[in-house]
mmCIF file of C-alpha atoms in Angstrom:
data_model
loop_
_atom_site.group_PDB
_atom_site.id
_atom_site.type_symbol
_atom_site.label_atom_id
_atom_site.label_comp_id
_atom_site.label_asym_id
_atom_site.label_seq_id
_atom_site.Cartn_x
_atom_site.Cartn_y
_atom_site.Cartn_z
ATOM 1 C CA UNK A 203 43.916 38.236 18.336
ATOM 2 C CA UNK A 204 43.937 38.804 14.562
ATOM 3 C CA UNK A 205 40.101 38.734 14.511
ATOM 4 C CA UNK A 206 40.073 41.875 16.619
ATOM 5 C CA UNK A 207 41.324 43.891 13.658
ATOM 6 C CA UNK A 208 39.208 42.181 10.982
ATOM 7 C CA UNK A 209 35.759 42.882 12.411
ATOM 8 C CA UNK A 210 34.202 46.076 13.720
ATOM 9 C CA UNK A 211 33.496 46.540 17.420
ATOM 10 C CA UNK A 212 29.910 45.695 18.466
ATOM 11 C CA UNK A 213 27.005 48.158 18.271
ATOM 12 C CA UNK A 214 24.035 47.918 20.637
ATOM 13 C CA UNK A 215 21.483 49.302 18.178
ATOM 14 C CA UNK A 216 20.396 52.722 16.954
ATOM 15 C CA UNK A 217 20.040 55.163 19.843
ATOM 16 C CA UNK A 218 18.709 58.243 18.033
ATOM 17 C CA UNK A 219 16.657 58.859 14.930
ATOM 18 C CA UNK A 220 16.279 62.438 13.693
ATOM 19 C CA UNK A 221 13.519 63.962 11.653
ATOM 20 C CA UNK A 222 13.209 67.533 10.476
ATOM 21 C CA UNK A 223 9.959 69.349 11.154
ATOM 22 C CA UNK A 224 8.392 72.796 10.762
ATOM 23 C CA UNK A 225 7.627 73.041 14.483
ATOM 24 C CA UNK A 226 9.224 70.905 17.197
ATOM 25 C CA UNK A 227 6.365 71.821 19.553
ATOM 26 C CA UNK A 228 3.647 70.743 17.106
ATOM 27 C CA UNK A 229 5.456 67.496 16.274
ATOM 28 C CA UNK A 230 6.203 66.759 19.936
ATOM 29 C CA UNK A 231 2.494 67.121 20.710
ATOM 30 C CA UNK A 232 1.644 64.718 17.848
ATOM 31 C CA UNK A 233 4.158 62.026 18.896
ATOM 32 C CA UNK A 234 3.178 62.404 22.554
ATOM 33 C CA UNK A 235 -0.561 62.162 21.755
ATOM 34 C CA UNK A 236 -0.368 59.364 19.185
ATOM 35 C CA UNK A 237 2.461 57.228 20.599
ATOM 36 C CA UNK A 238 2.664 58.338 24.222
ATOM 37 C CA UNK A 239 6.316 59.352 23.766
ATOM 38 C CA UNK A 240 7.718 61.285 26.716
ATOM 39 C CA UNK A 241 9.564 64.576 26.148
ATOM 40 C CA UNK A 242 13.011 64.084 27.708
ATOM 41 C CA UNK A 243 14.622 67.352 26.678
ATOM 42 C CA UNK A 244 14.509 70.411 24.440
ATOM 43 C CA UNK A 245 16.465 73.573 23.702
ATOM 44 C CA UNK A 246 15.506 76.735 25.542
ATOM 45 C CA UNK A 247 13.259 77.562 28.444
ATOM 46 C CA UNK A 248 9.952 76.722 26.762
ATOM 47 C CA UNK A 249 8.946 74.320 23.998
ATOM 48 C CA UNK A 250 7.534 76.397 21.151
ATOM 49 C CA UNK A 251 7.605 76.967 17.395
ATOM 50 C CA UNK A 252 11.102 78.474 17.573
ATOM 51 C CA UNK A 253 12.565 75.510 19.531
ATOM 52 C CA UNK A 254 15.513 74.055 17.585
ATOM 53 C CA UNK A 255 15.454 70.540 19.061
ATOM 54 C CA UNK A 256 13.100 68.368 21.088
ATOM 55 C CA UNK A 257 14.030 64.839 22.246
ATOM 56 C CA UNK A 258 11.378 62.184 22.875
ATOM 57 C CA UNK A 259 11.748 58.806 24.527
ATOM 58 C CA UNK A 260 10.584 56.338 21.868
ATOM 59 C CA UNK A 261 10.832 52.982 23.603
ATOM 60 C CA UNK A 262 13.218 51.484 26.133
ATOM 61 C CA UNK A 263 16.475 52.797 24.643
ATOM 62 C CA UNK A 264 15.433 54.845 21.602
ATOM 63 C CA UNK A 265 15.276 58.601 21.211
ATOM 64 C CA UNK A 266 13.354 60.438 18.492
ATOM 65 C CA UNK A 267 14.935 63.836 17.830
ATOM 66 C CA UNK A 268 12.737 66.547 16.321
ATOM 67 C CA UNK A 269 14.869 69.239 14.664
ATOM 68 C CA UNK A 270 13.280 72.417 13.350
ATOM 69 C CA UNK A 271 14.082 72.589 9.638
ATOM 70 C CA UNK A 272 16.952 74.933 8.839
ATOM 71 C CA UNK A 273 17.964 75.436 12.480
ATOM 72 C CA UNK A 274 21.085 73.262 12.602
ATOM 73 C CA UNK A 275 23.792 74.133 10.060
ATOM 74 C CA UNK A 276 25.649 70.811 10.389
ATOM 75 C CA UNK A 277 22.630 68.699 9.441
ATOM 76 C CA UNK A 278 19.292 69.194 7.754
ATOM 77 C CA UNK A 279 16.979 67.251 5.477
ATOM 78 C CA UNK A 280 14.193 67.998 3.053
ATOM 79 C CA UNK A 281 11.285 65.866 2.030
ATOM 80 C CA UNK A 282 9.401 63.090 3.764
ATOM 81 C CA UNK A 283 11.183 60.171 5.402
ATOM 82 C CA UNK A 284 9.963 56.838 6.759
ATOM 83 C CA UNK A 285 10.017 55.442 10.298
ATOM 84 C CA UNK A 286 8.633 52.026 11.289
ATOM 85 C CA UNK A 287 7.471 51.338 14.844
ATOM 86 C CA UNK A 288 7.433 47.731 16.050
ATOM 87 C CA UNK A 289 4.289 46.473 17.747
ATOM 88 C CA UNK A 290 3.034 43.098 18.903
ATOM 89 C CA UNK A 291 0.851 41.244 16.414
ATOM 90 C CA UNK A 292 -1.962 41.247 18.982
ATOM 91 C CA UNK A 293 -1.854 45.071 19.144
ATOM 92 C CA UNK A 294 -2.306 45.826 15.436
ATOM 93 C CA UNK A 295 -6.107 46.072 15.605
ATOM 94 C CA UNK A 296 -5.814 48.223 18.726
ATOM 95 C CA UNK A 297 -3.522 50.561 16.770
ATOM 96 C CA UNK A 298 -5.937 50.640 13.846
ATOM 97 C CA UNK A 299 -8.768 51.677 16.181
ATOM 98 C CA UNK A 300 -6.537 54.179 18.039
ATOM 99 C CA UNK A 301 -5.548 55.924 14.800
ATOM 100 C CA UNK A 302 -9.243 56.207 13.822
ATOM 101 C CA UNK A 303 -10.025 57.714 17.225
ATOM 102 C CA UNK A 304 -7.207 60.226 16.715
ATOM 103 C CA UNK A 305 -8.612 61.160 13.249
ATOM 104 C CA UNK A 306 -5.428 59.961 11.586
ATOM 105 C CA UNK A 307 -6.160 58.306 8.243
ATOM 106 C CA UNK A 308 -4.415 55.037 7.457
ATOM 107 C CA UNK A 309 -3.032 55.500 3.920
ATOM 108 C CA UNK A 310 -2.337 51.856 3.244
ATOM 109 C CA UNK A 311 -2.048 48.387 4.709
ATOM 110 C CA UNK A 312 0.468 45.760 3.726
ATOM 111 C CA UNK A 313 1.301 42.141 4.417
ATOM 112 C CA UNK A 314 5.035 41.540 4.192
ATOM 113 C CA UNK A 315 6.921 38.522 2.844
ATOM 114 C CA UNK A 316 7.488 36.939 6.263
ATOM 115 C CA UNK A 317 3.932 37.563 7.478
ATOM 116 C CA UNK A 318 4.165 41.017 9.058
ATOM 117 C CA UNK A 319 1.119 43.249 8.945
ATOM 118 C CA UNK A 320 1.633 46.996 8.590
ATOM 119 C CA UNK A 321 -0.388 50.218 8.752
ATOM 120 C CA UNK A 322 0.919 53.406 7.117
ATOM 121 C CA UNK A 323 -0.012 56.998 8.006
ATOM 122 C CA UNK A 324 1.542 60.501 8.074
ATOM 123 C CA UNK A 325 2.732 62.869 10.782
ATOM 124 C CA UNK A 326 2.026 66.647 10.577
ATOM 125 C CA UNK A 327 5.099 67.161 8.347
ATOM 126 C CA UNK A 328 4.183 64.393 5.914
ATOM 127 C CA UNK A 329 6.691 61.817 7.182
ATOM 128 C CA UNK A 330 5.472 58.286 6.441
ATOM 129 C CA UNK A 331 4.995 56.318 9.655
ATOM 130 C CA UNK A 332 4.513 52.566 9.829
ATOM 131 C CA UNK A 333 3.125 50.417 12.612
ATOM 132 C CA UNK A 334 4.415 46.895 11.903
ATOM 133 C CA UNK A 335 4.187 43.474 13.527
ATOM 134 C CA UNK A 336 6.923 40.811 13.590
ATOM 135 C CA UNK A 337 7.637 39.178 10.253
ATOM 136 C CA UNK A 338 8.813 42.144 8.201
ATOM 137 C CA UNK A 339 12.482 41.056 8.221
ATOM 138 C CA UNK A 340 14.265 37.821 9.003
ATOM 139 C CA UNK A 341 15.482 39.478 12.239
ATOM 140 C CA UNK A 342 12.035 40.817 13.225
#
């Protein structure tokens, strides 16, 4: 019973990741086109440049939130951030070809300590995106 108060309750992972963008509509189109992410909700009647928030399904239980910069007083961020997307090792070359077909330049490639291979590129707001195979961390 004492252990109950010495360790935190369990967490099932990160549900939402937020990025701040100039236009939720433009970014939603990019993430839908490049990753196939489904729009699962947004503020207002129509998704447009003035939309404050757009939510995208980014995997089985992950949500990517696109907030228009300066539209939410409680939270905001400036500058570019980084998001890594996990892919199967066998899909890395498919991703490389897909990005070329989408006219998205790969900025760099990296082999990580545990054998992961990664491709880096930017979204329309300059956020650094990574496609990475298993072997980047001891847990993946």
